[in-house]
């Protein structure tokens, strides 16, 4: 299922409040984009969803379970996570990078091999890359490996933080198309953080616009285009 519910979440670092009383619900298998400028709180929110940090107030629930009561390592193993720098392990082959979580889960070698073959087809990567190392791959190939690793254990929630921000525009559009195709074939709850309003509106069934730790608007892409609620949302739309 993987419904995500955020209830009155607040997060501060010292005197600086990063998130102010944030509440929302994400339905199972929804594609959600989060957009905002630097310091808006979008990356902090993503880290909270993955229990990399904990809220100072409020709660986050996944399928009705408060994630603060869960084993953090097991939670993270059940959530796919892709970041802009991809975070591939440079000393590991591409095969070992993709199967990292599967090895933590103690999958046997045959099952891992079968899953890797499936993932290569899903993300459109050549099997000859499996014995290479990350620094031997292009930016687009690394991003595909990052997506494959995030999907390896068939998670029901996938978090992506500026995942396509470091590649060229053509590659970025290709990866966006691939992500939509993958989601359509095997749906999961997707939370995609971006600073690009075009990308946010294209990938998100609903879009969350954040500013200074607050949610300015959370609505369908179409409704945000047609009915921006605040001056900041209108400003973002002016970049289209």
PDB file of C-alpha atoms in Angstrom:
ATOM      1  CA  UNK A   1       0.000   0.000   0.000  1.00  0.00           C
ATOM      2  CA  UNK A   2       2.385   2.705   1.290  1.00  0.00           C
ATOM      3  CA  UNK A   3       0.204   5.642   2.196  1.00  0.00           C
ATOM      4  CA  UNK A   4       2.335   8.375   3.759  1.00  0.00           C
ATOM      5  CA  UNK A   5       0.827  10.709   6.370  1.00  0.00           C
ATOM      6  CA  UNK A   6       2.735  13.663   7.792  1.00  0.00           C
ATOM      7  CA  UNK A   7       1.106  15.111  10.935  1.00  0.00           C
ATOM      8  CA  UNK A   8       2.104  18.582  12.176  1.00  0.00           C
ATOM      9  CA  UNK A   9       5.820  17.987  11.655  1.00  0.00           C
ATOM     10  CA  UNK A  10       8.314  20.553  12.868  1.00  0.00           C
ATOM     11  CA  UNK A  11      12.090  20.425  12.478  1.00  0.00           C
ATOM     12  CA  UNK A  12      14.660  22.945  13.689  1.00  0.00           C
ATOM     13  CA  UNK A  13      18.428  23.177  13.879  1.00  0.00           C
ATOM     14  CA  UNK A  14      19.224  25.378  16.824  1.00  0.00           C
ATOM     15  CA  UNK A  15      17.284  28.610  16.417  1.00  0.00           C
ATOM     16  CA  UNK A  16      16.607  27.971  12.728  1.00  0.00           C
ATOM     17  CA  UNK A  17      13.231  26.386  12.042  1.00  0.00           C
ATOM     18  CA  UNK A  18      13.488  24.325   8.857  1.00  0.00           C
ATOM     19  CA  UNK A  19       9.919  22.970   8.798  1.00  0.00           C
ATOM     20  CA  UNK A  20       6.879  24.708  10.332  1.00  0.00           C
ATOM     21  CA  UNK A  21       3.894  22.511  11.248  1.00  0.00           C
ATOM     22  CA  UNK A  22       3.815  20.539   7.973  1.00  0.00           C
ATOM     23  CA  UNK A  23       0.879  18.180   7.374  1.00  0.00           C
ATOM     24  CA  UNK A  24      -0.145  16.234   4.276  1.00  0.00           C
ATOM     25  CA  UNK A  25      -1.239  12.806   3.027  1.00  0.00           C
ATOM     26  CA  UNK A  26       0.204  10.958   0.029  1.00  0.00           C
ATOM     27  CA  UNK A  27      -1.950   8.185  -1.378  1.00  0.00           C
ATOM     28  CA  UNK A  28      -0.507   4.763  -2.278  1.00  0.00           C
ATOM     29  CA  UNK A  29       1.226   4.708  -5.691  1.00  0.00           C
ATOM     30  CA  UNK A  30       0.909   8.476  -6.144  1.00  0.00           C
ATOM     31  CA  UNK A  31       3.639  10.445  -7.902  1.00  0.00           C
ATOM     32  CA  UNK A  32       4.406  13.531  -5.815  1.00  0.00           C
ATOM     33  CA  UNK A  33       6.824  16.297  -6.787  1.00  0.00           C
ATOM     34  CA  UNK A  34       8.214  18.673  -4.168  1.00  0.00           C
ATOM     35  CA  UNK A  35       9.631  21.965  -5.393  1.00  0.00           C
ATOM     36  CA  UNK A  36      11.079  24.951  -3.618  1.00  0.00           C
ATOM     37  CA  UNK A  37      14.150  27.120  -3.436  1.00  0.00           C
ATOM     38  CA  UNK A  38      17.249  26.577  -1.346  1.00  0.00           C
ATOM     39  CA  UNK A  39      16.315  26.457   2.338  1.00  0.00           C
ATOM     40  CA  UNK A  40      12.655  25.682   1.655  1.00  0.00           C
ATOM     41  CA  UNK A  41      12.848  22.426   3.618  1.00  0.00           C
ATOM     42  CA  UNK A  42      12.262  19.994   0.769  1.00  0.00           C
ATOM     43  CA  UNK A  43      15.399  17.875   1.301  1.00  0.00           C
ATOM     44  CA  UNK A  44      14.860  17.903   5.067  1.00  0.00           C
ATOM     45  CA  UNK A  45      11.360  16.577   4.482  1.00  0.00           C
ATOM     46  CA  UNK A  46      12.708  13.763   2.316  1.00  0.00           C
ATOM     47  CA  UNK A  47      15.237  12.804   5.001  1.00  0.00           C
ATOM     48  CA  UNK A  48      12.423  12.730   7.555  1.00  0.00           C
ATOM     49  CA  UNK A  49      10.435  10.335   5.373  1.00  0.00           C
ATOM     50  CA  UNK A  50      13.455   8.013   5.326  1.00  0.00           C
ATOM     51  CA  UNK A  51      14.128   8.409   9.085  1.00  0.00           C
ATOM     52  CA  UNK A  52      17.595   9.762   8.362  1.00  0.00           C
ATOM     53  CA  UNK A  53      16.561  12.484  10.803  1.00  0.00           C
ATOM     54  CA  UNK A  54      13.622  12.625  13.221  1.00  0.00           C
ATOM     55  CA  UNK A  55      11.048  15.407  13.662  1.00  0.00           C
ATOM     56  CA  UNK A  56      11.173  17.617  16.745  1.00  0.00           C
ATOM     57  CA  UNK A  57       7.381  17.613  16.851  1.00  0.00           C
ATOM     58  CA  UNK A  58       4.661  15.707  15.036  1.00  0.00           C
ATOM     59  CA  UNK A  59       4.779  12.302  13.383  1.00  0.00           C
ATOM     60  CA  UNK A  60       5.214  10.546  10.048  1.00  0.00           C
ATOM     61  CA  UNK A  61       3.286   7.378   9.349  1.00  0.00           C
ATOM     62  CA  UNK A  62       3.648   4.863   6.542  1.00  0.00           C
ATOM     63  CA  UNK A  63       0.603   2.623   6.196  1.00  0.00           C
ATOM     64  CA  UNK A  64      -0.565   3.701   9.623  1.00  0.00           C
ATOM     65  CA  UNK A  65       2.701   2.935  11.450  1.00  0.00           C
ATOM     66  CA  UNK A  66       4.688   5.747  13.049  1.00  0.00           C
ATOM     67  CA  UNK A  67       8.132   5.340  11.505  1.00  0.00           C
ATOM     68  CA  UNK A  68       9.813   6.496  14.732  1.00  0.00           C
ATOM     69  CA  UNK A  69       8.694   3.166  16.241  1.00  0.00           C
ATOM     70  CA  UNK A  70      10.270   1.131  13.429  1.00  0.00           C
ATOM     71  CA  UNK A  71      13.808  -0.197  13.102  1.00  0.00           C
ATOM     72  CA  UNK A  72      15.435   2.595  11.073  1.00  0.00           C
ATOM     73  CA  UNK A  73      17.738   0.263   9.119  1.00  0.00           C
ATOM     74  CA  UNK A  74      14.890  -2.048   8.139  1.00  0.00           C
ATOM     75  CA  UNK A  75      12.776   0.955   7.165  1.00  0.00           C
ATOM     76  CA  UNK A  76      15.515   2.312   4.883  1.00  0.00           C
ATOM     77  CA  UNK A  77      16.007  -1.097   3.302  1.00  0.00           C
ATOM     78  CA  UNK A  78      12.314  -1.038   2.362  1.00  0.00           C
ATOM     79  CA  UNK A  79      12.499   2.433   0.767  1.00  0.00           C
ATOM     80  CA  UNK A  80      14.258   3.235  -2.502  1.00  0.00           C
ATOM     81  CA  UNK A  81      16.404   6.370  -2.267  1.00  0.00           C
ATOM     82  CA  UNK A  82      18.104   8.228  -5.124  1.00  0.00           C
ATOM     83  CA  UNK A  83      20.067  11.465  -4.717  1.00  0.00           C
ATOM     84  CA  UNK A  84      21.627  13.900  -7.194  1.00  0.00           C
ATOM     85  CA  UNK A  85      25.173  12.690  -6.551  1.00  0.00           C
ATOM     86  CA  UNK A  86      23.712   9.173  -6.895  1.00  0.00           C
ATOM     87  CA  UNK A  87      25.826   7.865  -4.026  1.00  0.00           C
ATOM     88  CA  UNK A  88      27.214   4.834  -5.840  1.00  0.00           C
ATOM     89  CA  UNK A  89      30.034   3.124  -4.002  1.00  0.00           C
ATOM     90  CA  UNK A  90      33.150   3.871  -6.100  1.00  0.00           C
ATOM     91  CA  UNK A  91      35.041   0.753  -4.966  1.00  0.00           C
ATOM     92  CA  UNK A  92      32.178  -1.594  -5.914  1.00  0.00           C
ATOM     93  CA  UNK A  93      31.274  -2.899  -9.353  1.00  0.00           C
ATOM     94  CA  UNK A  94      27.933  -1.908 -10.845  1.00  0.00           C
ATOM     95  CA  UNK A  95      26.595  -5.385 -10.016  1.00  0.00           C
ATOM     96  CA  UNK A  96      27.604  -5.000  -6.365  1.00  0.00           C
ATOM     97  CA  UNK A  97      26.127  -1.492  -6.238  1.00  0.00           C
ATOM     98  CA  UNK A  98      22.773  -2.683  -7.579  1.00  0.00           C
ATOM     99  CA  UNK A  99      22.634  -5.679  -5.236  1.00  0.00           C
ATOM    100  CA  UNK A 100      23.779  -3.824  -2.114  1.00  0.00           C
ATOM    101  CA  UNK A 101      20.401  -3.869  -0.347  1.00  0.00           C
ATOM    102  CA  UNK A 102      19.679  -7.387  -1.579  1.00  0.00           C
ATOM    103  CA  UNK A 103      22.854  -8.607   0.115  1.00  0.00           C
ATOM    104  CA  UNK A 104      21.812  -6.862   3.327  1.00  0.00           C
ATOM    105  CA  UNK A 105      18.551  -8.764   3.037  1.00  0.00           C
ATOM    106  CA  UNK A 106      20.560 -11.979   2.511  1.00  0.00           C
ATOM    107  CA  UNK A 107      19.158 -12.868  -0.889  1.00  0.00           C
ATOM    108  CA  UNK A 108      20.857 -15.887  -2.445  1.00  0.00           C
ATOM    109  CA  UNK A 109      23.094 -15.483  -5.507  1.00  0.00           C
ATOM    110  CA  UNK A 110      20.663 -16.978  -8.024  1.00  0.00           C
ATOM    111  CA  UNK A 111      17.775 -14.794  -6.864  1.00  0.00           C
ATOM    112  CA  UNK A 112      19.999 -11.685  -6.980  1.00  0.00           C
ATOM    113  CA  UNK A 113      21.185 -12.521 -10.491  1.00  0.00           C
ATOM    114  CA  UNK A 114      17.613 -12.921 -11.692  1.00  0.00           C
ATOM    115  CA  UNK A 115      16.603  -9.618 -10.129  1.00  0.00           C
ATOM    116  CA  UNK A 116      19.570  -7.801 -11.670  1.00  0.00           C
ATOM    117  CA  UNK A 117      18.613  -9.124 -15.107  1.00  0.00           C
ATOM    118  CA  UNK A 118      15.091  -7.800 -14.568  1.00  0.00           C
ATOM    119  CA  UNK A 119      16.402  -4.415 -13.423  1.00  0.00           C
ATOM    120  CA  UNK A 120      18.729  -4.038 -16.411  1.00  0.00           C
ATOM    121  CA  UNK A 121      15.710  -4.462 -18.664  1.00  0.00           C
ATOM    122  CA  UNK A 122      13.628  -2.059 -16.581  1.00  0.00           C
ATOM    123  CA  UNK A 123      16.189   0.783 -16.623  1.00  0.00           C
ATOM    124  CA  UNK A 124      17.564  -0.027 -20.102  1.00  0.00           C
ATOM    125  CA  UNK A 125      21.188  -0.795 -19.204  1.00  0.00           C
ATOM    126  CA  UNK A 126      23.551  -3.193 -20.958  1.00  0.00           C
ATOM    127  CA  UNK A 127      24.733  -6.235 -18.990  1.00  0.00           C
ATOM    128  CA  UNK A 128      28.327  -5.524 -20.037  1.00  0.00           C
ATOM    129  CA  UNK A 129      28.337  -2.625 -17.553  1.00  0.00           C
ATOM    130  CA  UNK A 130      27.916  -4.890 -14.533  1.00  0.00           C
ATOM    131  CA  UNK A 131      31.644  -5.570 -14.133  1.00  0.00           C
ATOM    132  CA  UNK A 132      32.615  -1.912 -14.469  1.00  0.00           C
ATOM    133  CA  UNK A 133      33.016   0.679 -11.738  1.00  0.00           C
ATOM    134  CA  UNK A 134      31.034   3.919 -11.365  1.00  0.00           C
ATOM    135  CA  UNK A 135      33.817   6.194 -12.654  1.00  0.00           C
ATOM    136  CA  UNK A 136      33.738   4.264 -15.952  1.00  0.00           C
ATOM    137  CA  UNK A 137      30.107   5.227 -16.628  1.00  0.00           C
ATOM    138  CA  UNK A 138      28.489   8.347 -18.068  1.00  0.00           C
ATOM    139  CA  UNK A 139      26.281  10.556 -15.920  1.00  0.00           C
ATOM    140  CA  UNK A 140      23.121   9.115 -17.439  1.00  0.00           C
ATOM    141  CA  UNK A 141      24.314   5.544 -16.927  1.00  0.00           C
ATOM    142  CA  UNK A 142      25.132   6.276 -13.278  1.00  0.00           C
ATOM    143  CA  UNK A 143      21.630   7.679 -12.753  1.00  0.00           C
ATOM    144  CA  UNK A 144      20.112   4.528 -14.261  1.00  0.00           C
ATOM    145  CA  UNK A 145      22.235   2.406 -11.923  1.00  0.00           C
ATOM    146  CA  UNK A 146      21.037   4.556  -9.020  1.00  0.00           C
ATOM    147  CA  UNK A 147      17.422   3.945 -10.043  1.00  0.00           C
ATOM    148  CA  UNK A 148      18.072   0.216 -10.442  1.00  0.00           C
ATOM    149  CA  UNK A 149      19.598   0.045  -6.966  1.00  0.00           C
ATOM    150  CA  UNK A 150      16.634   1.952  -5.500  1.00  0.00           C
ATOM    151  CA  UNK A 151      14.183  -0.463  -7.151  1.00  0.00           C
ATOM    152  CA  UNK A 152      16.168  -3.629  -6.412  1.00  0.00           C
ATOM    153  CA  UNK A 153      14.177  -4.837  -3.396  1.00  0.00           C
ATOM    154  CA  UNK A 154      10.850  -3.873  -5.038  1.00  0.00           C
ATOM    155  CA  UNK A 155      10.106  -1.028  -2.603  1.00  0.00           C
ATOM    156  CA  UNK A 156       6.645   0.448  -2.299  1.00  0.00           C
ATOM    157  CA  UNK A 157       8.096   3.907  -1.600  1.00  0.00           C
ATOM    158  CA  UNK A 158      10.825   5.585  -3.682  1.00  0.00           C
ATOM    159  CA  UNK A 159      12.367   8.923  -2.671  1.00  0.00           C
ATOM    160  CA  UNK A 160      14.353  10.928  -5.229  1.00  0.00           C
ATOM    161  CA  UNK A 161      16.274  14.092  -4.300  1.00  0.00           C
ATOM    162  CA  UNK A 162      17.281  16.224  -7.309  1.00  0.00           C
ATOM    163  CA  UNK A 163      17.945  12.887  -8.987  1.00  0.00           C
ATOM    164  CA  UNK A 164      18.357  14.216 -12.533  1.00  0.00           C
ATOM    165  CA  UNK A 165      19.867  17.596 -11.744  1.00  0.00           C
ATOM    166  CA  UNK A 166      23.456  16.725 -12.671  1.00  0.00           C
ATOM    167  CA  UNK A 167      22.883  15.469 -16.223  1.00  0.00           C
ATOM    168  CA  UNK A 168      22.412  17.306 -19.511  1.00  0.00           C
ATOM    169  CA  UNK A 169      18.946  18.324 -20.680  1.00  0.00           C
ATOM    170  CA  UNK A 170      18.528  15.555 -23.258  1.00  0.00           C
ATOM    171  CA  UNK A 171      19.574  12.838 -20.801  1.00  0.00           C
ATOM    172  CA  UNK A 172      17.371  14.394 -18.144  1.00  0.00           C
ATOM    173  CA  UNK A 173      14.293  14.233 -20.335  1.00  0.00           C
ATOM    174  CA  UNK A 174      15.087  10.617 -21.252  1.00  0.00           C
ATOM    175  CA  UNK A 175      15.383   9.694 -17.572  1.00  0.00           C
ATOM    176  CA  UNK A 176      12.096  11.446 -16.799  1.00  0.00           C
ATOM    177  CA  UNK A 177      10.396   9.394 -19.507  1.00  0.00           C
ATOM    178  CA  UNK A 178      11.992   6.214 -18.171  1.00  0.00           C
ATOM    179  CA  UNK A 179      10.825   6.965 -14.642  1.00  0.00           C
ATOM    180  CA  UNK A 180       7.236   7.467 -15.783  1.00  0.00           C
ATOM    181  CA  UNK A 181       7.395   4.239 -17.803  1.00  0.00           C
ATOM    182  CA  UNK A 182       8.793   2.255 -14.869  1.00  0.00           C
ATOM    183  CA  UNK A 183       6.148   3.653 -12.521  1.00  0.00           C
ATOM    184  CA  UNK A 184       3.372   2.743 -14.961  1.00  0.00           C
ATOM    185  CA  UNK A 185       4.594  -0.863 -15.260  1.00  0.00           C
ATOM    186  CA  UNK A 186       5.216  -1.493 -11.542  1.00  0.00           C
ATOM    187  CA  UNK A 187       3.669   1.322  -9.468  1.00  0.00           C
ATOM    188  CA  UNK A 188       5.134   2.605  -6.218  1.00  0.00           C
ATOM    189  CA  UNK A 189       4.657   5.725  -4.120  1.00  0.00           C
ATOM    190  CA  UNK A 190       7.087   8.276  -5.574  1.00  0.00           C
ATOM    191  CA  UNK A 191       8.274  11.442  -3.837  1.00  0.00           C
ATOM    192  CA  UNK A 192      10.478  13.445  -6.185  1.00  0.00           C
ATOM    193  CA  UNK A 193      12.294  16.587  -5.001  1.00  0.00           C
ATOM    194  CA  UNK A 194      13.351  19.074  -7.672  1.00  0.00           C
ATOM    195  CA  UNK A 195      14.172  22.763  -8.131  1.00  0.00           C
ATOM    196  CA  UNK A 196      12.803  22.736 -11.703  1.00  0.00           C
ATOM    197  CA  UNK A 197       9.136  23.716 -12.049  1.00  0.00           C
ATOM    198  CA  UNK A 198       8.851  22.065 -15.467  1.00  0.00           C
ATOM    199  CA  UNK A 199      10.130  18.789 -14.050  1.00  0.00           C
ATOM    200  CA  UNK A 200       7.853  19.057 -11.020  1.00  0.00           C
ATOM    201  CA  UNK A 201       4.726  19.581 -13.111  1.00  0.00           C
ATOM    202  CA  UNK A 202       5.725  16.863 -15.597  1.00  0.00           C
ATOM    203  CA  UNK A 203       6.506  14.100 -13.095  1.00  0.00           C
ATOM    204  CA  UNK A 204       4.057  14.859 -10.304  1.00  0.00           C
ATOM    205  CA  UNK A 205       0.405  13.903 -10.321  1.00  0.00           C
ATOM    206  CA  UNK A 206       0.353  16.348  -7.434  1.00  0.00           C
ATOM    207  CA  UNK A 207       2.925  19.012  -6.703  1.00  0.00           C
ATOM    208  CA  UNK A 208       3.946  20.368  -3.308  1.00  0.00           C
ATOM    209  CA  UNK A 209       5.370  23.887  -3.442  1.00  0.00           C
ATOM    210  CA  UNK A 210       7.481  24.788  -0.402  1.00  0.00           C
ATOM    211  CA  UNK A 211       8.893  28.093   0.813  1.00  0.00           C
ATOM    212  CA  UNK A 212      10.714  28.840   4.070  1.00  0.00           C
ATOM    213  CA  UNK A 213       9.696  25.540   5.644  1.00  0.00           C
ATOM    214  CA  UNK A 214       5.997  25.869   4.829  1.00  0.00           C
ATOM    215  CA  UNK A 215       3.760  24.284   2.201  1.00  0.00           C
ATOM    216  CA  UNK A 216       2.543  27.094  -0.061  1.00  0.00           C
ATOM    217  CA  UNK A 217       0.326  24.852  -2.190  1.00  0.00           C
ATOM    218  CA  UNK A 218      -0.223  21.109  -2.605  1.00  0.00           C
ATOM    219  CA  UNK A 219      -2.441  20.285  -5.532  1.00  0.00           C
ATOM    220  CA  UNK A 220      -2.628  18.638  -8.927  1.00  0.00           C
ATOM    221  CA  UNK A 221      -0.208  19.921 -11.530  1.00  0.00           C
ATOM    222  CA  UNK A 222      -3.120  21.173 -13.619  1.00  0.00           C
ATOM    223  CA  UNK A 223      -4.758  23.050 -10.742  1.00  0.00           C
ATOM    224  CA  UNK A 224      -1.476  24.697  -9.761  1.00  0.00           C
ATOM    225  CA  UNK A 225      -1.039  25.895 -13.331  1.00  0.00           C
ATOM    226  CA  UNK A 226      -4.551  27.287 -13.468  1.00  0.00           C
ATOM    227  CA  UNK A 227      -5.013  28.465  -9.879  1.00  0.00           C
ATOM    228  CA  UNK A 228      -1.734  29.399  -8.148  1.00  0.00           C
ATOM    229  CA  UNK A 229      -2.544  30.281  -4.527  1.00  0.00           C
ATOM    230  CA  UNK A 230       0.345  32.586  -3.634  1.00  0.00           C
ATOM    231  CA  UNK A 231       2.709  35.090  -5.194  1.00  0.00           C
ATOM    232  CA  UNK A 232       5.569  32.608  -4.811  1.00  0.00           C
ATOM    233  CA  UNK A 233       3.711  29.920  -6.773  1.00  0.00           C
ATOM    234  CA  UNK A 234       2.951  32.473  -9.499  1.00  0.00           C
ATOM    235  CA  UNK A 235       6.624  33.392  -9.586  1.00  0.00           C
ATOM    236  CA  UNK A 236       7.632  29.756 -10.102  1.00  0.00           C
ATOM    237  CA  UNK A 237       5.133  29.414 -12.936  1.00  0.00           C
ATOM    238  CA  UNK A 238       6.658  32.444 -14.654  1.00  0.00           C
ATOM    239  CA  UNK A 239       9.732  30.275 -15.420  1.00  0.00           C
ATOM    240  CA  UNK A 240       7.701  27.944 -17.647  1.00  0.00           C
TER     241      UNK A 240
END
